[in-house]
């Protein structure tokens, strides 16, 4: 909805997959002296190869890497799954690819004409380029070596950079959805 894939969106996708019966999420309490902390065990329930979105399949493949799946016992029940605490560092590298796939899916479904991340990065590059061009012009062309020229190029580049975050646009279908 805000044209950016956040970590909370990945978490929401896990809940979506749990609601649709692909995984089950177990909350377990761990007690250490006077404190308790929560951890979550993610258990695979159904084959996910038929999921329509590639990013869903890749997310589950990343979570259920064979090296991560272990047997966990809590409340006298044994669950074979992956502890969320074990995924802290491993999942971060896979999420970058998953974010890219989410943007590609939005373009494929015709919600955006181009990837919002790509559009933002393009305008960000243009803004930085204007500032660099101003610095180069000031140092090589005497006409541009005035303070007003420096302020103009810097301000123009900063405005482009600022608006780069608002430049992705939805298609009619994207607005409707």
mmCIF file with all atom_site columns, C-alpha atoms in Angstrom:
data_model
loop_
_atom_site.group_PDB
_atom_site.id
_atom_site.type_symbol
_atom_site.label_atom_id
_atom_site.label_alt_id
_atom_site.label_comp_id
_atom_site.label_asym_id
_atom_site.label_entity_id
_atom_site.label_seq_id
_atom_site.pdbx_PDB_ins_code
_atom_site.Cartn_x
_atom_site.Cartn_y
_atom_site.Cartn_z
_atom_site.occupancy
_atom_site.B_iso_or_equiv
_atom_site.pdbx_formal_charge
_atom_site.auth_seq_id
_atom_site.auth_comp_id
_atom_site.auth_asym_id
_atom_site.auth_atom_id
_atom_site.pdbx_PDB_model_num
ATOM 1   C CA . UNK A 1 1   ? 0.000  0.000   0.000   1.00 0.00 ? 1   UNK A CA 1
ATOM 2   C CA . UNK A 1 2   ? 2.936  2.369   0.561   1.00 0.00 ? 2   UNK A CA 1
ATOM 3   C CA . UNK A 1 3   ? 5.033  1.077   -2.369  1.00 0.00 ? 3   UNK A CA 1
ATOM 4   C CA . UNK A 1 4   ? 7.772  -0.222  -0.051  1.00 0.00 ? 4   UNK A CA 1
ATOM 5   C CA . UNK A 1 5   ? 8.344  -3.796  1.139   1.00 0.00 ? 5   UNK A CA 1
ATOM 6   C CA . UNK A 1 6   ? 9.066  -3.638  4.876   1.00 0.00 ? 6   UNK A CA 1
ATOM 7   C CA . UNK A 1 7   ? 10.138 -6.482  7.197   1.00 0.00 ? 7   UNK A CA 1
ATOM 8   C CA . UNK A 1 8   ? 6.653  -6.316  8.747   1.00 0.00 ? 8   UNK A CA 1
ATOM 9   C CA . UNK A 1 9   ? 5.241  -7.134  5.299   1.00 0.00 ? 9   UNK A CA 1
ATOM 10  C CA . UNK A 1 10  ? 7.310  -10.333 5.238   1.00 0.00 ? 10  UNK A CA 1
ATOM 11  C CA . UNK A 1 11  ? 5.988  -11.150 8.713   1.00 0.00 ? 11  UNK A CA 1
ATOM 12  C CA . UNK A 1 12  ? 2.440  -10.520 7.515   1.00 0.00 ? 12  UNK A CA 1
ATOM 13  C CA . UNK A 1 13  ? 3.074  -12.902 4.626   1.00 0.00 ? 13  UNK A CA 1
ATOM 14  C CA . UNK A 1 14  ? 4.043  -15.604 7.127   1.00 0.00 ? 14  UNK A CA 1
ATOM 15  C CA . UNK A 1 15  ? 0.734  -15.096 8.910   1.00 0.00 ? 15  UNK A CA 1
ATOM 16  C CA . UNK A 1 16  ? -1.054 -15.263 5.548   1.00 0.00 ? 16  UNK A CA 1
ATOM 17  C CA . UNK A 1 17  ? 0.655  -18.595 4.840   1.00 0.00 ? 17  UNK A CA 1
ATOM 18  C CA . UNK A 1 18  ? -0.352 -19.860 8.292   1.00 0.00 ? 18  UNK A CA 1
ATOM 19  C CA . UNK A 1 19  ? -3.982 -18.836 7.758   1.00 0.00 ? 19  UNK A CA 1
ATOM 20  C CA . UNK A 1 20  ? -4.009 -20.712 4.450   1.00 0.00 ? 20  UNK A CA 1
ATOM 21  C CA . UNK A 1 21  ? -2.643 -23.890 6.051   1.00 0.00 ? 21  UNK A CA 1
ATOM 22  C CA . UNK A 1 22  ? 0.904  -24.028 4.718   1.00 0.00 ? 22  UNK A CA 1
ATOM 23  C CA . UNK A 1 23  ? 2.578  -23.490 8.089   1.00 0.00 ? 23  UNK A CA 1
ATOM 24  C CA . UNK A 1 24  ? 1.702  -23.459 11.787  1.00 0.00 ? 24  UNK A CA 1
ATOM 25  C CA . UNK A 1 25  ? 3.255  -20.980 14.185  1.00 0.00 ? 25  UNK A CA 1
ATOM 26  C CA . UNK A 1 26  ? 3.776  -22.081 17.794  1.00 0.00 ? 26  UNK A CA 1
ATOM 27  C CA . UNK A 1 27  ? 4.616  -19.551 20.502  1.00 0.00 ? 27  UNK A CA 1
ATOM 28  C CA . UNK A 1 28  ? 6.822  -20.884 23.260  1.00 0.00 ? 28  UNK A CA 1
ATOM 29  C CA . UNK A 1 29  ? 7.818  -19.182 26.493  1.00 0.00 ? 29  UNK A CA 1
ATOM 30  C CA . UNK A 1 30  ? 11.371 -19.468 27.747  1.00 0.00 ? 30  UNK A CA 1
ATOM 31  C CA . UNK A 1 31  ? 12.057 -18.703 31.387  1.00 0.00 ? 31  UNK A CA 1
ATOM 32  C CA . UNK A 1 32  ? 15.439 -17.403 32.478  1.00 0.00 ? 32  UNK A CA 1
ATOM 33  C CA . UNK A 1 33  ? 15.684 -16.623 36.186  1.00 0.00 ? 33  UNK A CA 1
ATOM 34  C CA . UNK A 1 34  ? 13.078 -13.878 36.717  1.00 0.00 ? 34  UNK A CA 1
ATOM 35  C CA . UNK A 1 35  ? 12.393 -13.084 33.073  1.00 0.00 ? 35  UNK A CA 1
ATOM 36  C CA . UNK A 1 36  ? 10.443 -14.811 30.344  1.00 0.00 ? 36  UNK A CA 1
ATOM 37  C CA . UNK A 1 37  ? 10.965 -14.421 26.645  1.00 0.00 ? 37  UNK A CA 1
ATOM 38  C CA . UNK A 1 38  ? 8.969  -15.639 23.692  1.00 0.00 ? 38  UNK A CA 1
ATOM 39  C CA . UNK A 1 39  ? 10.161 -17.567 20.696  1.00 0.00 ? 39  UNK A CA 1
ATOM 40  C CA . UNK A 1 40  ? 8.219  -18.999 17.802  1.00 0.00 ? 40  UNK A CA 1
ATOM 41  C CA . UNK A 1 41  ? 8.480  -22.372 16.108  1.00 0.00 ? 41  UNK A CA 1
ATOM 42  C CA . UNK A 1 42  ? 7.387  -22.473 12.481  1.00 0.00 ? 42  UNK A CA 1
ATOM 43  C CA . UNK A 1 43  ? 6.137  -25.890 11.433  1.00 0.00 ? 43  UNK A CA 1
ATOM 44  C CA . UNK A 1 44  ? 5.591  -26.900 7.806   1.00 0.00 ? 44  UNK A CA 1
ATOM 45  C CA . UNK A 1 45  ? 2.140  -28.385 7.202   1.00 0.00 ? 45  UNK A CA 1
ATOM 46  C CA . UNK A 1 46  ? 1.554  -28.562 3.472   1.00 0.00 ? 46  UNK A CA 1
ATOM 47  C CA . UNK A 1 47  ? 3.550  -28.738 0.245   1.00 0.00 ? 47  UNK A CA 1
ATOM 48  C CA . UNK A 1 48  ? 4.103  -25.181 -0.978  1.00 0.00 ? 48  UNK A CA 1
ATOM 49  C CA . UNK A 1 49  ? 5.329  -25.927 -4.494  1.00 0.00 ? 49  UNK A CA 1
ATOM 50  C CA . UNK A 1 50  ? 1.865  -25.031 -5.806  1.00 0.00 ? 50  UNK A CA 1
ATOM 51  C CA . UNK A 1 51  ? 1.828  -21.539 -4.331  1.00 0.00 ? 51  UNK A CA 1
ATOM 52  C CA . UNK A 1 52  ? 1.168  -18.980 -7.092  1.00 0.00 ? 52  UNK A CA 1
ATOM 53  C CA . UNK A 1 53  ? 3.753  -16.434 -5.923  1.00 0.00 ? 53  UNK A CA 1
ATOM 54  C CA . UNK A 1 54  ? 7.418  -17.313 -6.298  1.00 0.00 ? 54  UNK A CA 1
ATOM 55  C CA . UNK A 1 55  ? 8.305  -15.113 -3.340  1.00 0.00 ? 55  UNK A CA 1
ATOM 56  C CA . UNK A 1 56  ? 6.057  -17.247 -1.083  1.00 0.00 ? 56  UNK A CA 1
ATOM 57  C CA . UNK A 1 57  ? 7.794  -20.426 -2.215  1.00 0.00 ? 57  UNK A CA 1
ATOM 58  C CA . UNK A 1 58  ? 11.247 -18.869 -1.804  1.00 0.00 ? 58  UNK A CA 1
ATOM 59  C CA . UNK A 1 59  ? 10.350 -17.533 1.648   1.00 0.00 ? 59  UNK A CA 1
ATOM 60  C CA . UNK A 1 60  ? 9.305  -20.980 2.817   1.00 0.00 ? 60  UNK A CA 1
ATOM 61  C CA . UNK A 1 61  ? 12.337 -22.579 1.156   1.00 0.00 ? 61  UNK A CA 1
ATOM 62  C CA . UNK A 1 62  ? 14.580 -20.110 3.008   1.00 0.00 ? 62  UNK A CA 1
ATOM 63  C CA . UNK A 1 63  ? 12.878 -20.793 6.331   1.00 0.00 ? 63  UNK A CA 1
ATOM 64  C CA . UNK A 1 64  ? 12.777 -24.558 6.002   1.00 0.00 ? 64  UNK A CA 1
ATOM 65  C CA . UNK A 1 65  ? 16.363 -25.025 4.946   1.00 0.00 ? 65  UNK A CA 1
ATOM 66  C CA . UNK A 1 66  ? 17.254 -28.604 5.951   1.00 0.00 ? 66  UNK A CA 1
ATOM 67  C CA . UNK A 1 67  ? 20.000 -27.379 8.287   1.00 0.00 ? 67  UNK A CA 1
ATOM 68  C CA . UNK A 1 68  ? 17.528 -25.248 10.266  1.00 0.00 ? 68  UNK A CA 1
ATOM 69  C CA . UNK A 1 69  ? 14.748 -27.815 10.852  1.00 0.00 ? 69  UNK A CA 1
ATOM 70  C CA . UNK A 1 70  ? 14.989 -29.390 14.322  1.00 0.00 ? 70  UNK A CA 1
ATOM 71  C CA . UNK A 1 71  ? 12.763 -31.149 16.811  1.00 0.00 ? 71  UNK A CA 1
ATOM 72  C CA . UNK A 1 72  ? 11.512 -28.821 19.544  1.00 0.00 ? 72  UNK A CA 1
ATOM 73  C CA . UNK A 1 73  ? 9.773  -29.959 22.696  1.00 0.00 ? 73  UNK A CA 1
ATOM 74  C CA . UNK A 1 74  ? 7.433  -27.752 24.693  1.00 0.00 ? 74  UNK A CA 1
ATOM 75  C CA . UNK A 1 75  ? 4.342  -28.550 26.761  1.00 0.00 ? 75  UNK A CA 1
ATOM 76  C CA . UNK A 1 76  ? 5.158  -32.251 26.355  1.00 0.00 ? 76  UNK A CA 1
ATOM 77  C CA . UNK A 1 77  ? 4.663  -31.970 22.583  1.00 0.00 ? 77  UNK A CA 1
ATOM 78  C CA . UNK A 1 78  ? 7.402  -32.498 20.010  1.00 0.00 ? 78  UNK A CA 1
ATOM 79  C CA . UNK A 1 79  ? 7.230  -30.259 16.965  1.00 0.00 ? 79  UNK A CA 1
ATOM 80  C CA . UNK A 1 80  ? 9.570  -30.496 14.013  1.00 0.00 ? 80  UNK A CA 1
ATOM 81  C CA . UNK A 1 81  ? 10.205 -27.023 12.686  1.00 0.00 ? 81  UNK A CA 1
ATOM 82  C CA . UNK A 1 82  ? 12.375 -23.946 12.708  1.00 0.00 ? 82  UNK A CA 1
ATOM 83  C CA . UNK A 1 83  ? 12.798 -21.583 15.651  1.00 0.00 ? 83  UNK A CA 1
ATOM 84  C CA . UNK A 1 84  ? 12.421 -17.960 14.662  1.00 0.00 ? 84  UNK A CA 1
ATOM 85  C CA . UNK A 1 85  ? 15.396 -17.100 16.883  1.00 0.00 ? 85  UNK A CA 1
ATOM 86  C CA . UNK A 1 86  ? 17.565 -19.379 14.699  1.00 0.00 ? 86  UNK A CA 1
ATOM 87  C CA . UNK A 1 87  ? 16.632 -17.367 11.598  1.00 0.00 ? 87  UNK A CA 1
ATOM 88  C CA . UNK A 1 88  ? 17.789 -13.954 12.846  1.00 0.00 ? 88  UNK A CA 1
ATOM 89  C CA . UNK A 1 89  ? 20.930 -13.719 10.748  1.00 0.00 ? 89  UNK A CA 1
ATOM 90  C CA . UNK A 1 90  ? 20.257 -16.285 8.041   1.00 0.00 ? 90  UNK A CA 1
ATOM 91  C CA . UNK A 1 91  ? 16.936 -14.930 6.794   1.00 0.00 ? 91  UNK A CA 1
ATOM 92  C CA . UNK A 1 92  ? 18.207 -11.371 6.348   1.00 0.00 ? 92  UNK A CA 1
ATOM 93  C CA . UNK A 1 93  ? 20.181 -12.300 3.233   1.00 0.00 ? 93  UNK A CA 1
ATOM 94  C CA . UNK A 1 94  ? 17.242 -14.155 1.669   1.00 0.00 ? 94  UNK A CA 1
ATOM 95  C CA . UNK A 1 95  ? 14.808 -11.306 2.344   1.00 0.00 ? 95  UNK A CA 1
ATOM 96  C CA . UNK A 1 96  ? 16.626 -9.057  -0.156  1.00 0.00 ? 96  UNK A CA 1
ATOM 97  C CA . UNK A 1 97  ? 15.814 -11.497 -2.966  1.00 0.00 ? 97  UNK A CA 1
ATOM 98  C CA . UNK A 1 98  ? 12.266 -11.939 -1.713  1.00 0.00 ? 98  UNK A CA 1
ATOM 99  C CA . UNK A 1 99  ? 11.702 -8.158  -1.695  1.00 0.00 ? 99  UNK A CA 1
ATOM 100 C CA . UNK A 1 100 ? 12.907 -7.976  -5.296  1.00 0.00 ? 100 UNK A CA 1
ATOM 101 C CA . UNK A 1 101 ? 10.510 -10.786 -6.238  1.00 0.00 ? 101 UNK A CA 1
ATOM 102 C CA . UNK A 1 102 ? 7.595  -8.990  -4.545  1.00 0.00 ? 102 UNK A CA 1
ATOM 103 C CA . UNK A 1 103 ? 8.300  -5.907  -6.668  1.00 0.00 ? 103 UNK A CA 1
ATOM 104 C CA . UNK A 1 104 ? 8.507  -8.082  -9.801  1.00 0.00 ? 104 UNK A CA 1
ATOM 105 C CA . UNK A 1 105 ? 5.178  -9.707  -8.898  1.00 0.00 ? 105 UNK A CA 1
ATOM 106 C CA . UNK A 1 106 ? 3.565  -6.273  -8.543  1.00 0.00 ? 106 UNK A CA 1
ATOM 107 C CA . UNK A 1 107 ? 4.729  -5.377  -12.047 1.00 0.00 ? 107 UNK A CA 1
ATOM 108 C CA . UNK A 1 108 ? 3.670  -8.780  -13.446 1.00 0.00 ? 108 UNK A CA 1
ATOM 109 C CA . UNK A 1 109 ? 0.197  -8.383  -11.938 1.00 0.00 ? 109 UNK A CA 1
ATOM 110 C CA . UNK A 1 110 ? 0.107  -4.931  -13.555 1.00 0.00 ? 110 UNK A CA 1
ATOM 111 C CA . UNK A 1 111 ? -0.266 -3.019  -10.280 1.00 0.00 ? 111 UNK A CA 1
ATOM 112 C CA . UNK A 1 112 ? 2.748  -0.869  -11.194 1.00 0.00 ? 112 UNK A CA 1
ATOM 113 C CA . UNK A 1 113 ? 4.203  -0.117  -14.644 1.00 0.00 ? 113 UNK A CA 1
ATOM 114 C CA . UNK A 1 114 ? 7.744  -0.419  -13.218 1.00 0.00 ? 114 UNK A CA 1
ATOM 115 C CA . UNK A 1 115 ? 9.225  -1.674  -9.962  1.00 0.00 ? 115 UNK A CA 1
ATOM 116 C CA . UNK A 1 116 ? 8.704  0.998   -7.279  1.00 0.00 ? 116 UNK A CA 1
ATOM 117 C CA . UNK A 1 117 ? 12.201 0.334   -5.941  1.00 0.00 ? 117 UNK A CA 1
ATOM 118 C CA . UNK A 1 118 ? 13.690 0.794   -9.412  1.00 0.00 ? 118 UNK A CA 1
ATOM 119 C CA . UNK A 1 119 ? 11.786 4.056   -9.965  1.00 0.00 ? 119 UNK A CA 1
ATOM 120 C CA . UNK A 1 120 ? 12.915 5.437   -6.592  1.00 0.00 ? 120 UNK A CA 1
ATOM 121 C CA . UNK A 1 121 ? 16.540 4.462   -7.268  1.00 0.00 ? 121 UNK A CA 1
ATOM 122 C CA . UNK A 1 122 ? 16.444 6.053   -10.738 1.00 0.00 ? 122 UNK A CA 1
ATOM 123 C CA . UNK A 1 123 ? 15.278 9.406   -9.408  1.00 0.00 ? 123 UNK A CA 1
ATOM 124 C CA . UNK A 1 124 ? 17.664 9.159   -6.465  1.00 0.00 ? 124 UNK A CA 1
ATOM 125 C CA . UNK A 1 125 ? 20.515 8.659   -8.959  1.00 0.00 ? 125 UNK A CA 1
ATOM 126 C CA . UNK A 1 126 ? 19.343 11.613  -11.046 1.00 0.00 ? 126 UNK A CA 1
ATOM 127 C CA . UNK A 1 127 ? 19.274 13.842  -7.953  1.00 0.00 ? 127 UNK A CA 1
ATOM 128 C CA . UNK A 1 128 ? 22.757 12.802  -6.912  1.00 0.00 ? 128 UNK A CA 1
ATOM 129 C CA . UNK A 1 129 ? 23.900 13.256  -10.520 1.00 0.00 ? 129 UNK A CA 1
ATOM 130 C CA . UNK A 1 130 ? 22.576 16.848  -10.593 1.00 0.00 ? 130 UNK A CA 1
ATOM 131 C CA . UNK A 1 131 ? 24.506 17.681  -7.431  1.00 0.00 ? 131 UNK A CA 1
ATOM 132 C CA . UNK A 1 132 ? 27.705 16.100  -8.816  1.00 0.00 ? 132 UNK A CA 1
ATOM 133 C CA . UNK A 1 133 ? 27.188 17.855  -12.162 1.00 0.00 ? 133 UNK A CA 1
ATOM 134 C CA . UNK A 1 134 ? 26.874 21.148  -10.290 1.00 0.00 ? 134 UNK A CA 1
ATOM 135 C CA . UNK A 1 135 ? 30.120 20.563  -8.423  1.00 0.00 ? 135 UNK A CA 1
ATOM 136 C CA . UNK A 1 136 ? 31.923 19.644  -11.657 1.00 0.00 ? 136 UNK A CA 1
ATOM 137 C CA . UNK A 1 137 ? 30.459 22.639  -13.495 1.00 0.00 ? 137 UNK A CA 1
ATOM 138 C CA . UNK A 1 138 ? 31.484 24.972  -10.668 1.00 0.00 ? 138 UNK A CA 1
ATOM 139 C CA . UNK A 1 139 ? 35.055 23.729  -10.718 1.00 0.00 ? 139 UNK A CA 1
ATOM 140 C CA . UNK A 1 140 ? 35.522 23.787  -14.510 1.00 0.00 ? 140 UNK A CA 1
ATOM 141 C CA . UNK A 1 141 ? 33.252 26.506  -15.955 1.00 0.00 ? 141 UNK A CA 1
ATOM 142 C CA . UNK A 1 142 ? 33.861 30.025  -14.625 1.00 0.00 ? 142 UNK A CA 1
ATOM 143 C CA . UNK A 1 143 ? 30.232 31.052  -15.271 1.00 0.00 ? 143 UNK A CA 1
ATOM 144 C CA . UNK A 1 144 ? 29.021 28.438  -12.756 1.00 0.00 ? 144 UNK A CA 1
ATOM 145 C CA . UNK A 1 145 ? 31.582 29.218  -10.031 1.00 0.00 ? 145 UNK A CA 1
ATOM 146 C CA . UNK A 1 146 ? 29.220 31.532  -8.151  1.00 0.00 ? 146 UNK A CA 1
ATOM 147 C CA . UNK A 1 147 ? 27.484 30.814  -4.853  1.00 0.00 ? 147 UNK A CA 1
ATOM 148 C CA . UNK A 1 148 ? 24.048 31.101  -6.512  1.00 0.00 ? 148 UNK A CA 1
ATOM 149 C CA . UNK A 1 149 ? 25.010 28.357  -8.992  1.00 0.00 ? 149 UNK A CA 1
ATOM 150 C CA . UNK A 1 150 ? 26.133 26.111  -6.149  1.00 0.00 ? 150 UNK A CA 1
ATOM 151 C CA . UNK A 1 151 ? 22.906 26.728  -4.232  1.00 0.00 ? 151 UNK A CA 1
ATOM 152 C CA . UNK A 1 152 ? 20.810 26.169  -7.388  1.00 0.00 ? 152 UNK A CA 1
ATOM 153 C CA . UNK A 1 153 ? 22.394 22.838  -8.296  1.00 0.00 ? 153 UNK A CA 1
ATOM 154 C CA . UNK A 1 154 ? 22.402 21.612  -4.694  1.00 0.00 ? 154 UNK A CA 1
ATOM 155 C CA . UNK A 1 155 ? 18.797 22.624  -4.104  1.00 0.00 ? 155 UNK A CA 1
ATOM 156 C CA . UNK A 1 156 ? 17.647 21.108  -7.419  1.00 0.00 ? 156 UNK A CA 1
ATOM 157 C CA . UNK A 1 157 ? 19.393 17.830  -6.645  1.00 0.00 ? 157 UNK A CA 1
ATOM 158 C CA . UNK A 1 158 ? 17.979 17.771  -3.105  1.00 0.00 ? 158 UNK A CA 1
ATOM 159 C CA . UNK A 1 159 ? 14.439 18.362  -4.410  1.00 0.00 ? 159 UNK A CA 1
ATOM 160 C CA . UNK A 1 160 ? 14.803 15.504  -6.910  1.00 0.00 ? 160 UNK A CA 1
ATOM 161 C CA . UNK A 1 161 ? 16.135 13.226  -4.150  1.00 0.00 ? 161 UNK A CA 1
ATOM 162 C CA . UNK A 1 162 ? 13.270 14.220  -1.845  1.00 0.00 ? 162 UNK A CA 1
ATOM 163 C CA . UNK A 1 163 ? 10.625 13.565  -4.484  1.00 0.00 ? 163 UNK A CA 1
ATOM 164 C CA . UNK A 1 164 ? 12.227 10.273  -5.563  1.00 0.00 ? 164 UNK A CA 1
ATOM 165 C CA . UNK A 1 165 ? 10.353 8.598   -2.697  1.00 0.00 ? 165 UNK A CA 1
ATOM 166 C CA . UNK A 1 166 ? 7.011  9.736   -4.134  1.00 0.00 ? 166 UNK A CA 1
ATOM 167 C CA . UNK A 1 167 ? 7.675  8.948   -7.804  1.00 0.00 ? 167 UNK A CA 1
ATOM 168 C CA . UNK A 1 168 ? 6.425  5.332   -8.109  1.00 0.00 ? 168 UNK A CA 1
ATOM 169 C CA . UNK A 1 169 ? 2.934  5.302   -9.540  1.00 0.00 ? 169 UNK A CA 1
ATOM 170 C CA . UNK A 1 170 ? 0.264  2.652   -9.642  1.00 0.00 ? 170 UNK A CA 1
ATOM 171 C CA . UNK A 1 171 ? -1.616 1.567   -12.716 1.00 0.00 ? 171 UNK A CA 1
ATOM 172 C CA . UNK A 1 172 ? -5.418 1.747   -12.800 1.00 0.00 ? 172 UNK A CA 1
ATOM 173 C CA . UNK A 1 173 ? -5.501 -1.888  -11.700 1.00 0.00 ? 173 UNK A CA 1
ATOM 174 C CA . UNK A 1 174 ? -3.095 -1.118  -8.858  1.00 0.00 ? 174 UNK A CA 1
ATOM 175 C CA . UNK A 1 175 ? -5.268 1.753   -7.649  1.00 0.00 ? 175 UNK A CA 1
ATOM 176 C CA . UNK A 1 176 ? -8.380 -0.436  -7.858  1.00 0.00 ? 176 UNK A CA 1
ATOM 177 C CA . UNK A 1 177 ? -6.774 -3.235  -5.834  1.00 0.00 ? 177 UNK A CA 1
#
